[in-house]
Amino acid sequence: MSRIAYVNGRYVPQSRAQVAVEDRGYLFSDGVYDVIPVHGGRLAFDERYLDRLDRSLAELKIARPMSRAALLQIMREMVRRNDIRNGGVYVQVTRGVAPRDHKFPKGIKPSLVLMAKKSKAPPPDLLVKGAAIITVPDQRWARRDIKCISLIANVLAKQAAAEQGAYEAWMIDDDGMVTEGSSTSAWIATAQGELVTRPNGVEILPGITRAVVLDVVRELGLALQLRPFARDEAYAAREAFLTSSSNFVLPITRIDRRPVGEGKPGPIALRLREAYLKAARHG
Ligand code: PDD
């Protein structure tokens, strides 16, 4: 079955979907996006994702292309037309199409594009062995809380990981603290078993999976510290894991080639993974 994309009001075969060369997303990365997960044929946590999209749009002063209800309707239609059981819907909004000029053009409409994707089977052994990650300097701009389509620093970080046979790269700020992964949120459990993840702020994207897992952590009454943690603390951690819409909760067993804890997926990460998946099926 060929994939169907949505481009500015029309559902079109994805292979023939097109945007204008003067789209400001193409010229300036002047746009935002989000990826809403689909579990069992249903969008999960869609209100939280739409809140984040609204916030990204507001921060960049890009007009909402339509009401939330209308956008949700299109998202559901994309799930249906692409026959997605498990996967995600990608939504991108750019400021619109205009002759190249940095300042905001007057009187243009935002461009709206949606694509839907089935989730790929994870690499064999990833869950059994856990993920290996590397660390790289965080080279992004100062407003990482906005889900902007400008992802070049994230792209370079993920590529560096791939070239070293690793699954993800954790980015390190100028103070030696972990900000987050190139497309995932970062967590550790200390030797005392306390969970640590960085609080929301301009330094990181407010991950929705992270927010759902934080709710679970609080429900389960697990010890939690919302604070930045250093790369050295991650090396010495009992467990490490990442969270994202497409990876859920994924144990990390190597950081910069050093084993984390016993070098096996840890019990806290595996428990949180189960709890997240249960919430996603109902959420
Ligand atoms: N990535 N941090 C960054 C920099 C991200 O790009 C993402 C998501 C996350 C995790 O957020 P969430 O739990 O809401 O998926 C953290 C998306 C999925 C992507 O770029 O494909």
mmCIF file of C-alpha atoms and ligand atoms in Angstrom:
data_model
loop_
_atom_site.group_PDB
_atom_site.id
_atom_site.type_symbol
_atom_site.label_atom_id
_atom_site.label_comp_id
_atom_site.label_asym_id
_atom_site.label_seq_id
_atom_site.Cartn_x
_atom_site.Cartn_y
_atom_site.Cartn_z
ATOM 1 C CA MET A 1 0.000 0.000 0.000
ATOM 2 C CA SER A 2 1.466 3.387 -0.931
ATOM 3 C CA ARG A 3 1.833 5.920 1.828
ATOM 4 C CA ILE A 4 -0.433 8.931 1.946
ATOM 5 C CA ALA A 5 0.755 12.366 3.008
ATOM 6 C CA TYR A 6 -1.299 15.448 3.814
ATOM 7 C CA VAL A 7 -0.102 18.720 2.275
ATOM 8 C CA ASN A 8 -1.996 21.970 2.808
ATOM 9 C CA GLY A 9 -5.513 20.602 2.621
ATOM 10 C CA ARG A 10 -5.014 17.555 0.404
ATOM 11 C CA TYR A 11 -4.267 13.890 0.923
ATOM 12 C CA VAL A 12 -1.744 12.835 -1.725
ATOM 13 C CA PRO A 13 0.437 9.800 -2.461
ATOM 14 C CA GLN A 14 3.604 10.524 -0.497
ATOM 15 C CA SER A 15 5.858 9.857 -3.471
ATOM 16 C CA ARG A 16 4.179 12.780 -5.243
ATOM 17 C CA ALA A 17 3.805 15.118 -2.230
ATOM 18 C CA GLN A 18 5.558 18.443 -2.784
ATOM 19 C CA VAL A 19 6.192 21.771 -1.122
ATOM 20 C CA ALA A 20 7.297 25.049 -2.721
ATOM 21 C CA VAL A 21 11.016 25.855 -2.909
ATOM 22 C CA GLU A 22 10.233 29.205 -1.276
ATOM 23 C CA ASP A 23 8.711 27.538 1.764
ATOM 24 C CA ARG A 24 10.391 29.157 4.769
ATOM 25 C CA GLY A 25 10.846 25.761 6.345
ATOM 26 C CA TYR A 26 13.044 24.795 3.401
ATOM 27 C CA LEU A 27 14.910 28.144 3.280
ATOM 28 C CA PHE A 28 15.302 29.028 6.976
ATOM 29 C CA SER A 29 14.148 26.036 9.057
ATOM 30 C CA ASP A 30 11.390 28.473 10.011
ATOM 31 C CA GLY A 31 8.966 25.922 11.351
ATOM 32 C CA VAL A 32 8.095 23.432 14.049
ATOM 33 C CA TYR A 33 7.117 19.784 14.158
ATOM 34 C CA ASP A 34 5.947 17.047 16.433
ATOM 35 C CA VAL A 35 5.600 13.276 16.292
ATOM 36 C CA ILE A 36 2.547 11.765 17.921
ATOM 37 C CA PRO A 37 2.773 8.046 18.707
ATOM 38 C CA VAL A 38 0.175 5.500 17.622
ATOM 39 C CA HIS A 39 -0.404 2.463 19.813
ATOM 40 C CA GLY A 40 -2.861 -0.226 18.752
ATOM 41 C CA GLY A 41 -4.294 1.982 15.993
ATOM 42 C CA ARG A 42 -4.962 4.929 18.343
ATOM 43 C CA LEU A 43 -3.100 8.179 18.876
ATOM 44 C CA ALA A 44 -1.629 8.150 22.384
ATOM 45 C CA PHE A 45 -1.398 11.213 24.674
ATOM 46 C CA ASP A 46 -2.523 13.422 21.766
ATOM 47 C CA GLU A 47 -3.607 16.305 24.010
ATOM 48 C CA ARG A 48 -0.110 16.557 25.459
ATOM 49 C CA TYR A 49 1.459 16.561 21.991
ATOM 50 C CA LEU A 50 -0.966 19.185 20.712
ATOM 51 C CA ASP A 51 -0.162 21.341 23.747
ATOM 52 C CA ARG A 52 3.534 21.094 22.890
ATOM 53 C CA LEU A 53 2.890 21.911 19.224
ATOM 54 C CA ASP A 54 0.817 24.954 20.230
ATOM 55 C CA ARG A 55 3.596 26.092 22.518
ATOM 56 C CA SER A 56 6.279 25.679 19.819
ATOM 57 C CA LEU A 57 4.115 27.690 17.380
ATOM 58 C CA ALA A 58 3.475 30.427 19.930
ATOM 59 C CA GLU A 59 7.184 30.726 20.796
ATOM 60 C CA LEU A 60 8.031 31.291 17.106
ATOM 61 C CA LYS A 61 4.946 33.453 16.480
ATOM 62 C CA ILE A 62 3.724 31.156 13.714
ATOM 63 C CA ALA A 63 -0.042 31.148 13.276
ATOM 64 C CA ARG A 64 -1.907 27.945 14.047
ATOM 65 C CA PRO A 65 -2.930 26.510 10.660
ATOM 66 C CA MET A 66 -6.331 25.386 11.984
ATOM 67 C CA SER A 67 -8.163 24.545 15.196
ATOM 68 C CA ARG A 68 -6.904 21.733 17.402
ATOM 69 C CA ALA A 69 -10.044 19.729 16.721
ATOM 70 C CA ALA A 70 -9.543 20.008 12.947
ATOM 71 C CA LEU A 71 -5.880 19.007 13.220
ATOM 72 C CA LEU A 72 -6.748 16.043 15.416
ATOM 73 C CA GLN A 73 -9.265 14.955 12.817
ATOM 74 C CA ILE A 74 -6.562 14.994 10.097
ATOM 75 C CA MET A 75 -4.144 13.117 12.359
ATOM 76 C CA ARG A 76 -6.753 10.383 12.867
ATOM 77 C CA GLU A 77 -7.476 10.274 9.159
ATOM 78 C CA MET A 78 -3.745 9.815 8.484
ATOM 79 C CA VAL A 79 -3.669 6.855 10.876
ATOM 80 C CA ARG A 80 -6.637 5.361 9.025
ATOM 81 C CA ARG A 81 -5.469 6.003 5.474
ATOM 82 C CA ASN A 82 -1.971 4.689 6.189
ATOM 83 C CA ASP A 83 -3.303 1.741 8.172
ATOM 84 C CA ILE A 84 -1.030 2.420 11.150
ATOM 85 C CA ARG A 85 -1.347 0.013 14.086
ATOM 86 C CA ASN A 86 1.896 1.016 15.770
ATOM 87 C CA GLY A 87 3.973 3.966 14.666
ATOM 88 C CA GLY A 88 3.602 7.709 14.609
ATOM 89 C CA VAL A 89 2.155 10.724 12.869
ATOM 90 C CA TYR A 90 4.577 13.499 11.913
ATOM 91 C CA VAL A 91 3.109 17.015 11.867
ATOM 92 C CA GLN A 92 5.071 19.969 10.522
ATOM 93 C CA VAL A 93 4.015 23.603 10.403
ATOM 94 C CA THR A 94 6.175 26.258 8.752
ATOM 95 C CA ARG A 95 5.610 29.987 8.558
ATOM 96 C CA GLY A 96 4.610 29.661 4.906
ATOM 97 C CA VAL A 97 5.794 30.480 1.396
ATOM 98 C CA ALA A 98 7.283 33.856 0.428
ATOM 99 C CA PRO A 99 10.272 35.313 -1.440
ATOM 100 C CA ARG A 100 13.412 34.843 0.655
ATOM 101 C CA ASP A 101 13.668 37.616 3.239
ATOM 102 C CA HIS A 102 14.574 36.963 6.864
ATOM 103 C CA LYS A 103 11.885 39.035 8.511
ATOM 104 C CA PHE A 104 8.356 37.682 8.828
ATOM 105 C CA PRO A 105 6.444 38.236 5.560
ATOM 106 C CA LYS A 106 3.011 39.800 5.895
ATOM 107 C CA GLY A 107 -0.189 38.045 4.923
ATOM 108 C CA ILE A 108 1.076 34.496 4.330
ATOM 109 C CA LYS A 109 -0.564 31.312 5.532
ATOM 110 C CA PRO A 110 1.372 28.659 7.445
ATOM 111 C CA SER A 111 2.155 25.432 5.559
ATOM 112 C CA LEU A 112 0.916 22.200 7.109
ATOM 113 C CA VAL A 113 2.342 18.788 6.215
ATOM 114 C CA LEU A 114 1.580 15.438 7.837
ATOM 115 C CA MET A 115 3.166 12.047 7.254
ATOM 116 C CA ALA A 116 2.500 8.766 8.999
ATOM 117 C CA LYS A 117 4.931 5.949 9.628
ATOM 118 C CA LYS A 118 4.688 2.403 10.889
ATOM 119 C CA SER A 119 7.227 1.612 13.584
ATOM 120 C CA LYS A 120 10.149 -0.502 12.462
ATOM 121 C CA ALA A 121 11.070 -3.612 14.374
ATOM 122 C CA PRO A 122 13.869 -2.651 16.789
ATOM 123 C CA PRO A 123 17.339 -3.995 15.949
ATOM 124 C CA PRO A 124 17.626 -7.603 17.140
ATOM 125 C CA ASP A 125 18.949 -7.866 20.690
ATOM 126 C CA LEU A 126 18.507 -4.150 21.428
ATOM 127 C CA LEU A 127 16.153 -4.826 24.324
ATOM 128 C CA VAL A 128 18.000 -7.905 25.494
ATOM 129 C CA LYS A 129 21.434 -6.327 25.475
ATOM 130 C CA GLY A 130 20.456 -2.690 25.972
ATOM 131 C CA ALA A 131 21.671 0.259 23.916
ATOM 132 C CA ALA A 132 25.226 1.558 23.622
ATOM 133 C CA ILE A 133 25.516 5.339 23.515
ATOM 134 C CA ILE A 134 28.296 7.889 23.125
ATOM 135 C CA THR A 135 28.595 11.446 24.421
ATOM 136 C CA VAL A 136 29.187 14.524 22.254
ATOM 137 C CA PRO A 137 29.270 18.287 22.926
ATOM 138 C CA ASP A 138 25.835 19.932 22.765
ATOM 139 C CA GLN A 139 26.146 22.287 19.807
ATOM 140 C CA ARG A 140 22.515 23.366 19.562
ATOM 141 C CA TRP A 141 21.007 26.826 19.890
ATOM 142 C CA ALA A 142 19.790 28.249 23.183
ATOM 143 C CA ARG A 143 16.049 27.420 22.807
ATOM 144 C CA ARG A 144 16.022 23.638 22.758
ATOM 145 C CA ASP A 145 12.599 23.648 24.421
ATOM 146 C CA ILE A 146 11.041 24.621 21.069
ATOM 147 C CA LYS A 147 10.476 21.659 18.748
ATOM 148 C CA CYS A 148 11.943 23.499 15.779
ATOM 149 C CA ILE A 149 12.663 21.707 12.482
ATOM 150 C CA SER A 150 16.266 22.962 12.566
ATOM 151 C CA LEU A 151 17.939 19.731 13.693
ATOM 152 C CA ILE A 152 21.422 19.885 12.213
ATOM 153 C CA ALA A 153 23.244 19.542 15.564
ATOM 154 C CA ASN A 154 20.983 16.584 16.421
ATOM 155 C CA VAL A 155 21.642 15.048 13.010
ATOM 156 C CA LEU A 156 25.417 15.356 13.463
ATOM 157 C CA ALA A 157 25.208 13.876 16.969
ATOM 158 C CA LYS A 158 23.160 10.863 15.783
ATOM 159 C CA GLN A 159 25.508 10.346 12.848
ATOM 160 C CA ALA A 160 28.539 10.382 15.179
ATOM 161 C CA ALA A 161 26.814 7.688 17.250
ATOM 162 C CA ALA A 162 26.049 5.591 14.173
ATOM 163 C CA GLU A 163 29.654 5.851 12.965
ATOM 164 C CA GLN A 164 30.802 4.479 16.327
ATOM 165 C CA GLY A 165 28.305 1.644 16.283
ATOM 166 C CA ALA A 166 26.179 3.299 18.980
ATOM 167 C CA TYR A 167 22.425 3.801 19.098
ATOM 168 C CA GLU A 168 22.264 7.349 20.453
ATOM 169 C CA ALA A 169 24.445 10.287 21.480
ATOM 170 C CA TRP A 170 23.934 12.119 24.763
ATOM 171 C CA MET A 171 24.818 15.783 24.432
ATOM 172 C CA ILE A 172 26.991 17.464 27.059
ATOM 173 C CA ASP A 173 26.711 21.163 27.939
ATOM 174 C CA ASP A 174 29.619 23.524 28.734
ATOM 175 C CA ASP A 175 29.465 22.527 32.422
ATOM 176 C CA GLY A 176 29.940 18.835 31.685
ATOM 177 C CA MET A 177 26.276 18.048 32.352
ATOM 178 C CA VAL A 178 24.107 15.840 30.161
ATOM 179 C CA THR A 179 21.329 17.753 28.430
ATOM 180 C CA GLU A 180 19.560 14.980 26.456
ATOM 181 C CA GLY A 181 19.944 12.587 23.540
ATOM 182 C CA SER A 182 19.863 13.700 19.906
ATOM 183 C CA SER A 183 16.211 12.608 19.720
ATOM 184 C CA THR A 184 15.536 11.185 23.187
ATOM 185 C CA SER A 185 15.388 12.269 26.848
ATOM 186 C CA ALA A 186 18.132 11.151 29.266
ATOM 187 C CA TRP A 187 17.801 9.409 32.636
ATOM 188 C CA ILE A 188 20.002 7.618 35.160
ATOM 189 C CA ALA A 189 19.441 5.716 38.385
ATOM 190 C CA THR A 190 22.196 6.412 40.920
ATOM 191 C CA ALA A 191 24.043 3.778 42.956
ATOM 192 C CA GLN A 192 21.456 4.512 45.707
ATOM 193 C CA GLY A 193 18.654 3.740 43.237
ATOM 194 C CA GLU A 194 17.400 7.326 42.867
ATOM 195 C CA LEU A 195 16.153 8.318 39.448
ATOM 196 C CA VAL A 196 17.655 11.491 38.023
ATOM 197 C CA THR A 197 16.575 13.459 34.945
ATOM 198 C CA ARG A 198 17.073 17.094 34.049
ATOM 199 C CA PRO A 199 14.156 19.456 34.806
ATOM 200 C CA ASN A 200 12.412 21.122 31.890
ATOM 201 C CA GLY A 201 13.890 24.438 30.821
ATOM 202 C CA VAL A 202 15.330 26.036 27.706
ATOM 203 C CA GLU A 203 18.193 23.484 27.635
ATOM 204 C CA ILE A 204 16.052 20.472 26.686
ATOM 205 C CA LEU A 205 12.939 19.501 24.808
ATOM 206 C CA PRO A 206 10.072 18.811 27.219
ATOM 207 C CA GLY A 207 9.737 15.150 26.235
ATOM 208 C CA ILE A 208 6.195 13.800 26.407
ATOM 209 C CA THR A 209 7.343 10.234 27.052
ATOM 210 C CA ARG A 210 9.484 11.629 29.847
ATOM 211 C CA ALA A 211 6.453 13.435 31.300
ATOM 212 C CA VAL A 212 4.363 10.245 31.175
ATOM 213 C CA VAL A 213 7.181 8.249 32.785
ATOM 214 C CA LEU A 214 7.553 10.943 35.472
ATOM 215 C CA ASP A 215 3.849 10.484 36.286
ATOM 216 C CA VAL A 216 4.452 6.729 36.573
ATOM 217 C CA VAL A 217 7.532 7.275 38.775
ATOM 218 C CA ARG A 218 5.462 9.421 41.135
ATOM 219 C CA GLU A 219 2.582 6.928 41.174
ATOM 220 C CA LEU A 220 4.968 4.114 42.027
ATOM 221 C CA GLY A 221 6.574 6.279 44.721
ATOM 222 C CA LEU A 222 10.103 5.804 43.336
ATOM 223 C CA ALA A 223 12.856 8.142 44.570
ATOM 224 C CA LEU A 224 13.343 10.956 42.068
ATOM 225 C CA GLN A 225 15.577 14.001 41.719
ATOM 226 C CA LEU A 226 14.832 16.500 38.970
ATOM 227 C CA ARG A 227 18.290 17.979 38.408
ATOM 228 C CA PRO A 228 21.055 18.016 35.787
ATOM 229 C CA PHE A 229 23.549 15.165 36.083
ATOM 230 C CA ALA A 230 27.188 15.077 34.955
ATOM 231 C CA ARG A 231 28.699 12.700 32.418
ATOM 232 C CA ASP A 232 30.829 11.219 35.229
ATOM 233 C CA GLU A 233 27.687 10.532 37.235
ATOM 234 C CA ALA A 234 26.270 8.687 34.248
ATOM 235 C CA TYR A 235 29.443 6.580 34.007
ATOM 236 C CA ALA A 236 29.021 5.638 37.691
ATOM 237 C CA ALA A 237 25.251 5.083 37.522
ATOM 238 C CA ARG A 238 23.555 1.814 38.417
ATOM 239 C CA GLU A 239 21.217 2.172 35.446
ATOM 240 C CA ALA A 240 20.792 4.511 32.521
ATOM 241 C CA PHE A 241 17.966 4.734 30.022
ATOM 242 C CA LEU A 242 16.421 6.950 27.396
ATOM 243 C CA THR A 243 12.815 7.810 26.667
ATOM 244 C CA SER A 244 11.045 8.918 23.490
ATOM 245 C CA SER A 245 7.810 8.409 21.603
ATOM 246 C CA SER A 246 9.349 5.786 19.332
ATOM 247 C CA ASN A 247 11.720 4.061 21.802
ATOM 248 C CA PHE A 248 9.382 4.191 24.836
ATOM 249 C CA VAL A 249 11.832 3.422 27.683
ATOM 250 C CA LEU A 250 15.071 1.882 26.425
ATOM 251 C CA PRO A 251 17.803 0.630 28.787
ATOM 252 C CA ILE A 252 21.338 1.876 28.100
ATOM 253 C CA THR A 253 24.090 -0.554 28.988
ATOM 254 C CA ARG A 254 27.196 1.202 27.620
ATOM 255 C CA ILE A 255 28.223 4.848 27.677
ATOM 256 C CA ASP A 256 31.386 5.726 25.734
ATOM 257 C CA ARG A 257 32.198 1.980 25.703
ATOM 258 C CA ARG A 258 32.067 1.690 29.524
ATOM 259 C CA PRO A 259 29.515 -0.733 30.966
ATOM 260 C CA VAL A 260 26.696 0.839 32.977
ATOM 261 C CA GLY A 261 26.133 -1.001 36.267
ATOM 262 C CA GLU A 262 26.341 -4.696 35.491
ATOM 263 C CA GLY A 263 26.212 -4.007 31.752
ATOM 264 C CA LYS A 264 22.680 -5.450 31.452
ATOM 265 C CA PRO A 265 19.258 -3.756 31.145
ATOM 266 C CA GLY A 266 18.324 -2.661 34.659
ATOM 267 C CA PRO A 267 15.135 -3.597 36.557
ATOM 268 C CA ILE A 268 13.936 -0.008 37.024
ATOM 269 C CA ALA A 269 14.149 0.768 33.291
ATOM 270 C CA LEU A 270 12.356 -2.462 32.379
ATOM 271 C CA ARG A 271 9.623 -1.811 34.932
ATOM 272 C CA LEU A 272 9.106 1.732 33.643
ATOM 273 C CA ARG A 273 8.987 0.449 30.067
ATOM 274 C CA GLU A 274 6.136 -1.910 30.929
ATOM 275 C CA ALA A 275 4.299 0.822 32.826
ATOM 276 C CA TYR A 276 4.711 3.302 29.954
ATOM 277 C CA LEU A 277 3.411 0.817 27.382
ATOM 278 C CA LYS A 278 0.407 0.070 29.567
ATOM 279 C CA ALA A 279 -0.342 3.801 29.877
ATOM 280 C CA ALA A 280 0.137 4.292 26.097
ATOM 281 C CA ARG A 281 -2.392 1.568 25.279
ATOM 282 C CA HIS A 282 -4.954 3.314 27.467
ATOM 283 C CA GLY A 283 -3.775 6.941 27.191
HETATM 284 N N1 PDD B 1 12.213 13.288 19.041
HETATM 285 N N2 PDD B 1 14.711 15.217 22.992
HETATM 286 C C1 PDD B 1 14.797 15.536 21.677
HETATM 287 C C2 PDD B 1 15.875 16.464 21.239
HETATM 288 C C3 PDD B 1 13.860 15.007 20.768
HETATM 289 O O1 PDD B 1 13.933 15.334 19.468
HETATM 290 C C4 PDD B 1 12.848 14.125 21.246
HETATM 291 C C5 PDD B 1 11.816 13.560 20.326
HETATM 292 C C6 PDD B 1 12.830 13.801 22.611
HETATM 293 C C7 PDD B 1 11.793 12.882 23.200
HETATM 294 O O2 PDD B 1 10.527 13.505 23.206
HETATM 295 P P1 PDD B 1 9.181 12.660 23.147
HETATM 296 O O3 PDD B 1 9.184 11.753 24.337
HETATM 297 O O4 PDD B 1 8.127 13.701 23.255
HETATM 298 O O5 PDD B 1 9.190 11.899 21.855
HETATM 299 C C8 PDD B 1 13.773 14.374 23.449
HETATM 300 C C9 PDD B 1 11.237 13.048 18.006
HETATM 301 C C10 PDD B 1 10.403 11.855 18.209
HETATM 302 C C11 PDD B 1 11.913 13.094 16.645
HETATM 303 O O6 PDD B 1 12.612 14.055 16.410
HETATM 304 O O7 PDD B 1 11.699 12.208 15.838
#
